[in-house]
Coordinates of C-alpha atoms and ligand atoms in Angstrom, one line a residue:
M9 CA 72.4 0.3 -49.8
R10 CA 72.6 3.7 -47.2
R11 CA 75.9 4.0 -44.9
L12 CA 74.3 4.7 -41.5
A13 CA 75.5 6.1 -38.3
G14 CA 77.3 3.8 -36.0
P15 CA 79.9 4.7 -33.0
A16 CA 82.7 6.8 -34.9
E17 CA 85.3 4.3 -33.2
T18 CA 84.7 0.6 -34.1
G19 CA 88.2 -1.1 -33.2
Y20 CA 89.0 -3.2 -30.4
S21 CA 92.7 -3.5 -29.6
L22 CA 95.0 -4.9 -26.7
A23 CA 96.7 -1.7 -26.8
A24 CA 93.8 0.3 -25.8
C25 CA 93.2 -2.4 -22.6
V26 CA 94.6 -0.7 -19.1
R27 CA 95.9 -2.5 -16.4
A28 CA 93.9 -2.0 -13.3
G29 CA 94.6 -4.5 -10.2
G30 CA 96.8 -6.7 -12.1
F31 CA 94.4 -7.3 -14.7
L32 CA 94.2 -6.2 -18.2
V33 CA 90.7 -4.5 -18.4
D34 CA 89.3 -3.2 -21.8
P35 CA 88.2 0.8 -21.0
E36 CA 85.2 -0.2 -23.3
W37 CA 84.3 -3.7 -22.3
Y38 CA 80.3 -2.3 -22.1
R39 CA 80.4 -2.4 -25.8
D40 CA 80.7 -6.3 -25.9
A41 CA 78.8 -6.5 -22.9
V42 CA 75.6 -8.4 -22.6
F43 CA 73.6 -6.5 -19.7
Y44 CA 71.0 -8.4 -17.2
E45 CA 68.5 -6.4 -15.0
L46 CA 67.1 -7.7 -11.6
H47 CA 65.3 -6.6 -8.6
V48 CA 67.3 -8.1 -5.5
R49 CA 64.0 -8.4 -4.0
A50 CA 62.2 -10.8 -6.7
F51 CA 65.2 -12.7 -7.6
A52 CA 65.9 -15.3 -4.9
D53 CA 65.2 -15.2 -1.1
G54 CA 68.1 -16.7 0.8
N55 CA 66.9 -16.1 4.1
A56 CA 63.5 -17.8 4.5
D57 CA 61.4 -14.8 5.1
G58 CA 59.6 -14.5 1.5
V59 CA 61.9 -11.6 0.1
G60 CA 65.1 -11.9 -2.3
D61 CA 68.1 -10.8 -1.1
F62 CA 71.8 -10.5 -1.7
L63 CA 72.1 -14.0 -0.2
G64 CA 69.5 -15.8 -2.5
L65 CA 71.3 -13.6 -5.6
T66 CA 74.9 -14.9 -4.6
E67 CA 73.5 -18.3 -4.5
R68 CA 71.9 -17.9 -8.1
L69 CA 74.7 -16.3 -9.7
D70 CA 75.6 -19.5 -11.4
H71 CA 72.1 -19.4 -13.2
L72 CA 73.7 -16.0 -15.1
V73 CA 77.0 -17.4 -15.8
D74 CA 75.7 -20.3 -17.4
L75 CA 73.3 -18.0 -19.2
G76 CA 76.2 -16.1 -20.5
V77 CA 75.6 -12.6 -19.3
D78 CA 78.3 -10.2 -18.5
C79 CA 77.5 -7.3 -16.4
L80 CA 74.3 -7.6 -13.9
W81 CA 72.4 -4.0 -13.4
L82 CA 70.7 -3.7 -9.9
L83 CA 67.6 -2.2 -9.4
P84 CA 67.5 -0.1 -6.3
F85 CA 68.3 -2.3 -3.0
Y86 CA 68.9 0.6 -0.8
P87 CA 66.5 1.7 2.4
S88 CA 63.7 3.2 1.3
P89 CA 59.5 3.5 2.3
R90 CA 59.6 1.7 -1.5
R91 CA 56.5 3.5 -2.7
D92 CA 58.1 3.6 -6.1
D93 CA 59.9 0.2 -5.6
G94 CA 63.0 1.8 -4.3
Y95 CA 63.3 4.6 -6.5
D96 CA 62.2 6.5 -3.2
I97 CA 65.8 6.2 -1.3
A98 CA 65.7 7.2 2.4
D99 CA 69.5 6.6 2.5
Y100 CA 72.1 6.1 -0.5
C101 CA 74.7 4.5 1.0
A102 CA 73.0 1.3 3.1
I103 CA 71.1 -1.9 2.1
D104 CA 67.6 -2.2 2.9
P105 CA 67.7 -4.7 6.0
A106 CA 65.0 -6.5 3.9
F107 CA 67.8 -7.4 1.2
G108 CA 70.5 -8.2 3.7
T109 CA 73.9 -6.2 5.1
L110 CA 76.2 -4.2 3.7
D111 CA 78.6 -7.3 4.2
D112 CA 76.0 -9.7 2.1
F113 CA 76.5 -7.1 -0.5
R114 CA 80.3 -7.2 -0.3
L115 CA 80.3 -11.1 -0.5
F116 CA 77.7 -10.9 -3.4
L117 CA 80.1 -8.8 -5.5
A118 CA 82.9 -10.3 -5.0
E119 CA 81.4 -13.8 -5.9
A120 CA 80.2 -12.0 -9.0
H121 CA 83.3 -10.7 -9.5
A122 CA 84.9 -14.0 -9.2
R123 CA 82.8 -15.2 -11.8
G124 CA 83.6 -12.6 -14.3
L125 CA 80.5 -11.0 -14.0
R126 CA 80.4 -7.2 -13.7
V127 CA 77.8 -5.1 -11.3
I128 CA 76.5 -1.5 -11.8
T129 CA 74.2 -0.3 -9.4
E130 CA 71.2 2.7 -9.1
L131 CA 72.1 6.2 -8.8
V132 CA 69.0 8.0 -8.3
L133 CA 70.0 11.8 -7.9
N134 CA 67.1 13.9 -9.4
H135 CA 65.1 13.1 -6.4
T136 CA 65.1 11.4 -2.9
S137 CA 62.1 10.0 -0.8
D138 CA 60.2 12.5 1.4
Q139 CA 61.3 10.5 4.4
H140 CA 65.0 11.0 3.7
P141 CA 66.7 12.7 6.7
W142 CA 67.7 15.7 4.2
F143 CA 63.8 16.4 3.4
I144 CA 63.1 15.7 6.8
A145 CA 65.2 18.7 7.8
A146 CA 64.3 20.8 4.8
R147 CA 60.9 20.6 5.6
A148 CA 61.0 21.0 9.3
S149 CA 61.8 24.9 9.0
R150 CA 62.0 27.6 6.1
D151 CA 65.4 28.2 7.9
S152 CA 66.9 25.1 8.0
P153 CA 70.6 24.6 6.6
L154 CA 68.9 21.8 4.5
R155 CA 66.4 24.1 3.0
D156 CA 68.3 24.9 -0.1
F157 CA 68.9 20.8 -1.2
Y158 CA 65.0 20.8 -2.4
V159 CA 63.2 23.4 -4.9
W160 CA 60.7 25.6 -3.0
S161 CA 58.2 28.0 -4.2
D162 CA 55.3 29.9 -2.3
T163 CA 53.2 29.3 -5.4
T164 CA 52.6 26.9 -8.7
E165 CA 53.4 29.5 -11.2
R166 CA 56.7 28.5 -11.7
Y167 CA 58.3 25.9 -14.6
R168 CA 54.9 26.1 -15.8
D169 CA 56.2 24.2 -19.3
A170 CA 57.2 21.0 -17.5
R171 CA 55.0 18.3 -18.5
I172 CA 53.7 15.6 -15.7
I173 CA 55.7 12.4 -16.4
F174 CA 53.3 10.1 -14.2
C175 CA 50.5 11.6 -15.7
D176 CA 47.9 8.6 -13.9
T177 CA 48.5 9.6 -10.4
E178 CA 50.0 13.2 -10.4
K179 CA 48.1 16.8 -11.3
S180 CA 50.9 19.1 -10.4
N181 CA 54.8 19.2 -10.3
W182 CA 54.6 21.0 -7.3
T183 CA 53.2 19.8 -3.8
F184 CA 52.0 21.9 -0.9
D185 CA 53.6 21.1 2.0
E186 CA 51.9 22.0 5.2
A187 CA 54.5 22.1 7.8
S188 CA 56.5 24.7 5.7
Q189 CA 53.9 26.2 4.0
A190 CA 55.4 26.3 1.0
Y191 CA 55.3 24.2 -2.5
Y192 CA 58.2 21.8 -3.5
W193 CA 59.2 20.9 -6.7
H194 CA 59.0 16.9 -7.8
R195 CA 59.1 15.0 -11.6
F196 CA 57.8 12.0 -10.2
Y197 CA 55.5 11.1 -7.1
A198 CA 54.6 13.8 -4.8
H199 CA 56.5 11.4 -2.1
Q200 CA 59.7 12.2 -4.2
P201 CA 60.8 15.4 -3.5
D202 CA 63.4 17.2 -6.6
L203 CA 67.0 17.9 -5.5
N204 CA 68.1 21.1 -6.1
F205 CA 71.5 20.9 -8.5
D206 CA 71.4 24.7 -8.3
N207 CA 73.2 24.2 -4.8
P208 CA 76.7 23.1 -5.5
K209 CA 76.0 21.0 -1.9
V210 CA 73.9 18.7 -3.4
L211 CA 76.5 17.5 -6.0
E212 CA 79.1 17.2 -3.3
E213 CA 77.1 14.5 -1.5
I214 CA 75.8 12.8 -4.4
W215 CA 79.6 12.2 -5.4
G216 CA 80.2 11.1 -1.5
V217 CA 77.2 8.6 -2.7
M218 CA 78.8 7.6 -5.9
R219 CA 82.4 7.1 -4.2
F220 CA 80.5 5.1 -1.7
W221 CA 79.7 2.6 -3.9
L222 CA 82.6 2.7 -6.5
D223 CA 85.0 2.2 -3.4
Q224 CA 83.1 -1.1 -2.7
G225 CA 83.9 -2.1 -5.9
V226 CA 80.9 -1.9 -8.6
D227 CA 81.6 -1.1 -11.9
G228 CA 79.6 1.4 -12.7
F229 CA 75.7 3.3 -12.4
R230 CA 72.6 3.2 -14.0
V231 CA 72.0 7.0 -13.6
D232 CA 68.3 7.5 -13.3
A233 CA 66.0 10.1 -14.8
V234 CA 68.8 12.3 -15.7
P235 CA 67.1 15.2 -18.1
Y236 CA 65.4 16.7 -14.7
L237 CA 68.4 17.9 -12.7
I238 CA 67.7 21.4 -13.3
E239 CA 65.0 23.8 -13.5
R240 CA 64.4 27.3 -15.4
D241 CA 61.6 29.6 -16.1
G242 CA 60.3 29.5 -19.8
T243 CA 62.0 26.0 -20.6
S244 CA 60.4 22.4 -20.4
C245 CA 63.2 22.1 -17.7
E246 CA 64.2 19.1 -19.3
N247 CA 68.0 18.4 -21.4
L248 CA 68.9 21.8 -19.9
P249 CA 72.8 23.0 -20.5
E250 CA 73.1 23.3 -17.0
T251 CA 71.8 19.3 -16.3
H252 CA 74.6 18.4 -18.8
G253 CA 77.1 21.0 -16.7
V254 CA 76.4 18.8 -13.6
L255 CA 76.7 15.3 -15.2
K256 CA 80.2 16.2 -17.2
E257 CA 81.5 17.4 -13.6
L258 CA 80.2 13.4 -12.0
R259 CA 81.9 12.1 -15.0
R260 CA 85.2 14.5 -14.7
R261 CA 85.2 13.4 -11.0
V262 CA 84.7 9.4 -11.6
D263 CA 87.5 9.7 -14.3
T264 CA 90.2 11.4 -12.1
A265 CA 89.4 9.1 -8.9
Y266 CA 89.5 6.1 -10.7
P267 CA 91.7 6.0 -13.6
G268 CA 91.7 3.0 -15.6
H269 CA 89.2 1.2 -13.4
A270 CA 86.8 0.9 -16.6
K271 CA 83.7 2.1 -14.4
V272 CA 80.7 2.7 -17.1
L273 CA 77.9 5.5 -16.9
L274 CA 75.0 4.5 -18.4
A275 CA 72.0 7.5 -18.9
E276 CA 68.1 6.9 -18.2
S277 CA 67.0 9.6 -20.3
N278 CA 63.7 8.5 -22.2
M279 CA 64.0 11.3 -25.3
W280 CA 64.3 11.3 -29.0
P281 CA 68.1 10.3 -30.0
E282 CA 68.8 14.0 -31.0
D283 CA 68.3 15.0 -27.6
V284 CA 70.2 12.0 -26.1
R285 CA 73.0 12.9 -28.1
P286 CA 74.3 15.4 -26.0
Y287 CA 74.2 13.3 -22.9
F288 CA 77.8 11.8 -24.5
G289 CA 79.0 15.2 -24.6
D290 CA 82.6 14.5 -26.6
G291 CA 82.7 11.9 -24.7
D292 CA 82.8 13.2 -21.3
E293 CA 79.5 12.8 -19.9
F294 CA 77.9 9.2 -20.3
H295 CA 79.8 6.1 -21.8
M296 CA 76.2 5.0 -22.6
A297 CA 72.2 5.7 -22.8
F298 CA 69.4 3.8 -23.1
H299 CA 68.0 3.9 -26.4
F300 CA 64.2 4.6 -25.7
P301 CA 62.3 5.1 -29.0
I302 CA 63.9 2.4 -31.1
M303 CA 62.0 -0.1 -28.1
P304 CA 58.2 0.3 -29.0
R305 CA 59.1 0.6 -33.1
M306 CA 60.0 -2.6 -32.5
F307 CA 57.0 -4.1 -31.4
M308 CA 55.4 -1.7 -34.3
A309 CA 57.3 -3.4 -36.8
L310 CA 56.5 -6.6 -35.8
R311 CA 52.9 -5.8 -36.0
L312 CA 52.7 -4.1 -39.1
E313 CA 55.2 -6.8 -41.1
D314 CA 56.9 -3.0 -42.3
R315 CA 60.3 -2.5 -41.2
K316 CA 59.9 1.4 -41.7
P317 CA 59.5 2.2 -38.1
I318 CA 63.2 0.9 -37.3
I319 CA 64.8 1.9 -40.5
D320 CA 63.3 5.6 -39.8
I321 CA 64.4 5.8 -35.8
I322 CA 67.6 4.3 -36.3
E323 CA 68.3 6.8 -39.6
R324 CA 67.2 9.5 -37.3
T325 CA 69.9 8.4 -34.6
P326 CA 73.2 10.8 -34.6
S327 CA 76.3 9.0 -34.6
L328 CA 78.1 9.1 -31.0
P329 CA 81.8 10.0 -29.9
P330 CA 84.7 7.6 -29.7
G331 CA 83.4 4.7 -26.8
G332 CA 79.9 5.9 -26.8
Q333 CA 77.5 3.3 -26.7
W334 CA 73.5 2.5 -26.8
G335 CA 71.9 0.5 -24.8
L336 CA 68.9 -1.4 -26.0
F337 CA 66.0 -3.4 -24.2
L338 CA 62.8 -5.1 -25.2
R339 CA 61.3 -4.9 -21.6
N340 CA 62.5 -3.7 -18.5
H341 CA 60.8 -3.2 -14.8
D342 CA 58.7 -0.1 -16.1
E343 CA 55.8 -0.1 -18.3
L344 CA 56.9 -0.2 -22.0
T345 CA 56.8 3.2 -22.4
L346 CA 55.2 5.1 -25.3
E347 CA 56.2 8.7 -24.6
M348 CA 58.5 8.8 -27.6
V349 CA 55.7 8.1 -30.4
T350 CA 53.2 9.9 -32.2
Q351 CA 49.8 9.8 -31.1
I352 CA 48.5 8.1 -33.7
E353 CA 51.4 5.2 -32.9
R354 CA 50.2 5.0 -29.5
D355 CA 47.0 4.6 -30.3
Y356 CA 47.9 1.8 -32.8
M357 CA 50.1 -0.1 -29.8
W358 CA 47.4 0.8 -27.4
D359 CA 45.2 -1.4 -29.5
E360 CA 47.2 -4.3 -30.9
Y361 CA 49.4 -4.9 -27.8
A362 CA 46.7 -3.5 -24.9
R363 CA 43.4 -3.4 -25.8
D364 CA 42.2 -4.3 -22.2
P365 CA 43.0 -0.9 -20.4
I366 CA 44.2 -2.4 -17.0
A367 CA 47.2 -3.3 -19.3
R368 CA 48.1 0.3 -19.9
L369 CA 49.6 2.7 -17.4
N370 CA 50.9 6.4 -17.7
L371 CA 51.6 6.3 -21.3
G372 CA 52.7 2.8 -21.5
I373 CA 52.0 -0.9 -21.1
R374 CA 52.6 -2.9 -18.0
R375 CA 53.6 -5.9 -19.8
R376 CA 56.2 -8.9 -19.9
L377 CA 57.6 -9.6 -23.4
A378 CA 56.1 -13.2 -23.3
P379 CA 52.5 -11.9 -23.1
L380 CA 53.2 -9.1 -25.5
M381 CA 54.0 -11.9 -28.1
D382 CA 51.0 -13.9 -27.3
N383 CA 53.7 -16.6 -25.9
D384 CA 54.5 -17.1 -29.7
R385 CA 58.1 -18.8 -29.6
R386 CA 58.8 -17.6 -33.0
R387 CA 57.9 -13.8 -32.2
I388 CA 60.0 -13.6 -28.9
E389 CA 63.2 -15.0 -31.1
L390 CA 62.7 -12.7 -33.7
L391 CA 62.8 -9.6 -31.5
T392 CA 65.6 -11.2 -29.4
A393 CA 67.7 -11.7 -32.1
M394 CA 67.2 -8.4 -33.3
L395 CA 67.8 -7.0 -29.7
F396 CA 71.0 -8.7 -30.0
S397 CA 72.2 -7.7 -33.6
L398 CA 71.1 -4.2 -34.0
N399 CA 74.1 -1.2 -32.9
G400 CA 74.3 -1.6 -29.3
S401 CA 74.5 -3.8 -26.2
P402 CA 71.3 -6.1 -25.3
F403 CA 69.9 -5.8 -21.8
L404 CA 67.8 -8.9 -20.7
Y405 CA 65.3 -8.2 -18.2
Y406 CA 64.9 -11.0 -16.0
G407 CA 62.6 -13.5 -16.3
D408 CA 62.3 -13.0 -19.9
E409 CA 65.0 -16.0 -20.7
I410 CA 62.3 -18.1 -19.7
G411 CA 59.4 -16.1 -20.8
M412 CA 57.7 -15.2 -17.8
G413 CA 54.2 -13.8 -17.6
D414 CA 53.0 -11.2 -15.8
D415 CA 49.7 -10.2 -13.6
V416 CA 48.1 -6.6 -15.1
T417 CA 45.9 -6.9 -12.4
R418 CA 48.6 -5.6 -9.8
G419 CA 49.0 -2.0 -9.0
D420 CA 51.8 0.2 -10.4
R421 CA 54.2 -1.6 -12.2
N422 CA 54.0 -4.4 -9.8
G423 CA 53.1 -6.9 -12.1
V424 CA 55.9 -7.1 -14.2
R425 CA 57.9 -7.6 -11.0
T426 CA 57.4 -11.1 -9.3
P427 CA 59.5 -13.5 -7.9
M428 CA 61.6 -15.4 -10.2
Q429 CA 60.5 -18.7 -11.3
W430 CA 63.0 -21.4 -10.6
S431 CA 61.4 -24.4 -10.2
S432 CA 57.7 -26.1 -10.5
R433 CA 58.1 -26.8 -6.6
R434 CA 56.4 -24.9 -3.8
N435 CA 57.3 -20.8 -4.2
A436 CA 58.9 -21.7 -7.5
G437 CA 62.1 -22.5 -6.0
F438 CA 62.1 -18.9 -5.1
A439 CA 62.1 -19.3 -1.5
P440 CA 62.8 -22.1 1.0
A441 CA 59.2 -24.6 1.0
E442 CA 58.3 -23.7 4.7
V443 CA 57.7 -19.8 3.6
T444 CA 54.0 -18.9 3.5
S445 CA 54.2 -15.6 2.5
L446 CA 56.1 -14.1 -0.4
F447 CA 56.6 -10.2 -1.1
A448 CA 54.4 -10.8 -4.3
P449 CA 51.9 -13.5 -5.4
L450 CA 53.7 -15.7 -8.1
I451 CA 52.5 -15.8 -11.4
D452 CA 50.4 -19.5 -11.7
D453 CA 48.2 -18.9 -14.1
P454 CA 47.9 -22.2 -16.4
V455 CA 49.8 -20.8 -19.6
F456 CA 52.8 -18.7 -17.6
G457 CA 52.5 -20.4 -14.2
F458 CA 55.7 -21.5 -12.3
A459 CA 54.3 -25.1 -13.1
S460 CA 54.9 -24.9 -16.7
V461 CA 57.5 -22.2 -16.9
N462 CA 60.8 -22.0 -14.8
V463 CA 64.2 -22.4 -14.9
E464 CA 64.8 -26.1 -13.5
S465 CA 62.8 -27.5 -16.0
Q466 CA 63.6 -25.2 -19.4
R467 CA 67.7 -26.3 -18.1
G468 CA 66.9 -29.6 -18.7
S469 CA 65.4 -29.2 -22.3
T470 CA 67.5 -28.4 -25.5
S471 CA 64.5 -26.7 -27.1
S472 CA 63.6 -24.4 -24.5
L473 CA 63.3 -20.6 -24.8
L474 CA 66.3 -20.8 -21.7
S475 CA 68.7 -23.1 -24.0
W476 CA 67.9 -20.6 -27.4
V477 CA 68.6 -17.7 -25.7
K478 CA 72.1 -19.4 -24.2
A479 CA 72.9 -20.3 -28.2
L480 CA 72.3 -16.7 -28.9
L481 CA 74.3 -15.3 -26.8
R482 CA 77.0 -17.4 -27.5
V483 CA 76.7 -16.9 -30.8
R484 CA 76.9 -12.8 -30.6
K485 CA 79.9 -13.7 -28.7
Q486 CA 81.9 -15.1 -31.4
T487 CA 82.6 -11.8 -32.8
H488 CA 83.0 -7.5 -32.0
V489 CA 81.0 -7.0 -35.2
F490 CA 77.8 -6.7 -32.9
G491 CA 79.0 -4.6 -30.1
R492 CA 81.2 -2.3 -31.8
G493 CA 80.4 -2.6 -35.7
T494 CA 78.7 -0.1 -38.0
I495 CA 75.3 -0.8 -39.1
R496 CA 73.8 0.1 -42.5
F497 CA 70.4 -1.1 -44.0
F498 CA 69.2 -2.8 -47.4
T499 CA 65.9 -1.5 -48.9
P500 CA 64.7 -4.9 -51.0
K501 CA 61.4 -4.5 -52.5
N502 CA 60.0 -6.7 -49.8
H503 CA 59.2 -4.1 -47.1
R504 CA 58.4 -7.0 -44.8
V505 CA 62.0 -8.2 -44.6
L506 CA 64.5 -5.9 -42.6
C507 CA 68.2 -6.7 -43.5
W508 CA 71.2 -4.9 -41.8
L509 CA 75.2 -5.3 -42.2
R510 CA 77.0 -5.3 -39.4
S511 CA 81.1 -4.3 -40.4
L512 CA 84.0 -4.0 -38.1
D513 CA 87.0 -3.8 -40.0
A514 CA 87.4 -6.8 -42.5
E515 CA 84.2 -8.5 -41.0
D516 CA 80.7 -7.9 -42.5
V517 CA 77.9 -9.9 -40.8
L518 CA 74.5 -10.0 -42.6
V519 CA 71.3 -9.7 -40.6
V520 CA 68.1 -11.0 -42.2
N521 CA 64.8 -10.7 -40.7
N522 CA 61.0 -11.8 -41.6
L523 CA 58.6 -9.7 -39.9
A524 CA 55.5 -11.1 -41.3
A525 CA 53.6 -14.1 -40.3
T526 CA 54.1 -15.2 -43.4
A527 CA 56.8 -17.4 -45.3
Q528 CA 58.7 -14.6 -47.5
A529 CA 61.1 -14.5 -50.6
V530 CA 63.5 -11.5 -50.4
E531 CA 66.2 -10.6 -53.1
L532 CA 69.2 -8.8 -52.1
D533 CA 71.6 -6.5 -53.7
L534 CA 75.1 -8.0 -52.5
A535 CA 76.8 -7.1 -55.3
D536 CA 79.4 -5.1 -53.0
F537 CA 80.3 -8.7 -51.5
A538 CA 80.1 -10.9 -55.0
G539 CA 82.5 -14.3 -54.4
A540 CA 81.7 -14.4 -50.9
V541 CA 79.7 -17.4 -49.1
P542 CA 77.6 -16.3 -46.5
V543 CA 77.7 -18.6 -43.4
E544 CA 74.8 -19.1 -41.3
M545 CA 76.2 -18.3 -37.9
F546 CA 73.9 -20.8 -35.4
G547 CA 74.8 -24.0 -37.3
G548 CA 77.6 -22.9 -39.2
S549 CA 75.9 -24.0 -42.7
L550 CA 77.1 -22.5 -46.0
F551 CA 74.8 -20.7 -48.4
P552 CA 75.3 -20.3 -51.7
R553 CA 78.3 -18.2 -53.0
I554 CA 77.3 -14.7 -53.6
K555 CA 77.0 -13.3 -57.4
A556 CA 77.1 -10.2 -58.8
T557 CA 73.1 -10.5 -59.7
S558 CA 70.6 -10.4 -56.8
Y559 CA 70.8 -12.8 -53.8
M560 CA 67.4 -14.4 -53.1
L561 CA 66.7 -16.0 -49.8
T562 CA 63.0 -17.8 -48.4
M563 CA 62.2 -17.0 -44.9
A564 CA 60.1 -18.9 -42.9
P565 CA 57.3 -17.0 -40.8
Y566 CA 59.2 -14.7 -38.5
G567 CA 62.4 -16.3 -39.3
F568 CA 65.9 -14.4 -39.3
Y569 CA 69.3 -15.2 -40.3
W570 CA 72.9 -14.1 -39.4
F571 CA 75.4 -14.9 -42.2
R572 CA 79.1 -14.3 -41.6
L573 CA 80.2 -13.1 -45.2
R574 CA 83.1 -15.1 -45.8
R575 CA 85.3 -14.5 -48.8
I576 CA 86.9 -17.7 -50.0
Ligands
NOJ613 C1 62.7 5.7 -13.6 C2 62.5 4.3 -13.2 O1 63.0 3.5 -14.1 C3 61.4 4.3 -12.8 O2 61.0 3.0 -12.3 C4 61.1 5.3 -11.3 O3 59.6 5.2 -11.3 C5 61.8 6.7 -12.0 N1 62.6 6.9 -12.6 C6 61.3 7.6 -10.6 O4 62.9 7.4 -10.2

């Protein structure tokens, strides 16, 4: 058995809690939390115009409470030309009128908080829309006082070593601006000019944006595209020390201005673990960061029926400073990114999961979880259970709790951003029946269509995926070990079985996963726990007492166990 990196601090104590607004707040709440990512536009339409909005979302909060999630992550809802689904922001401190008003937002936030749900929002600080007043002013004249809010050049020679991220659509990170006869820099779409963080005024403006939303009461931010804030010649323009300097300064200001409020900063940094680690600093930068490379490896391990990809990447993952936490996910609003794999692994993933090129986008696969799993409940459950028992906080993507499908024929990543399927009635219960057109077509194919896949029918069935996901959340919440414990792997002979131990103080939970489509037997060396009784956590059954000799388990195809090791 090998001991692997886990968060340095594993304890949970009441003494660590701070008082804010009369309540006891655990500053590390995000380590136990289950997150739920959703798009206001796609969740529920409350004003009958075919577009989701804050009124609709507020009316549906009880579904989220019932599901058992702790924190909502809202995709961008600010005024925007929506050429990158809202990641092209035209006004940081307002609500897109299509989604409601600031009062609607405040009501939503109050109702969410009243139900014990936290809310984090998007902070897109690397770039704005080219329709943002800053950029409109900046390009109007080379002498504009806002010119220096963006990155300009007379040639395309600078920063040549920076890769192109949206490689299917963009040919260069420079675009020529006819109006001011110069090139501007952008790491994403050409309509998303990068802000210039070498200009201290930009940081002041972004801090103003953060304060605005924190003062509304949001519990933190998912911070978009953090590696690209600063450019320097002769570098990849990613992860530069100056970028870390900007981020540390923002964290310092949050801590100073909101002491004891337990606000969380979550980094989107699609990098190798050793390159993401610096975004935690010494506990003075981000509280959380997504672990991107583990995600494709979960899909890979399942297809290969081999645990190696998962163990390798977790072994390569450095430990985090106290309070640090990984964010883990299977799917989100973007393509299933294959940036953090080798070319051979990428080809394998494309071959296995996206043979039809229409399902591919940039370096990834634009599909939801259930279609990727051929709608096989056993595989969906196994991957979700692994997500919930690895070392981090799990993120669910809206609709995946009911096994929603996708539409690969829709442009960009829109095929995984379709309206939530609430019922089998007209408009899938997403919008009132009299609404004739929705912001996007519903999924209505025979397998994944809303007539068969929807919340209402699954709520009424104890055997539905929704009921299973709820049970999974309940079991995870019995203990802090999943959010805060260390992880160590076992390496039994049978490499189709992936087994790890989560430990926190005196508590040990053994997780055993069968990655194979066939039944498997495994012999585990559990001598360290001789005398303990494994208690299966979903049903409470007692398994045979562990002896000094090897422990034999038989596993159903794609089966898994979570055992509490009880020393009786
Ligand atoms: C990452 C977001 O997840 C993605 O949807 C967006 O297109 C880019 N950042 C650019 O903002």
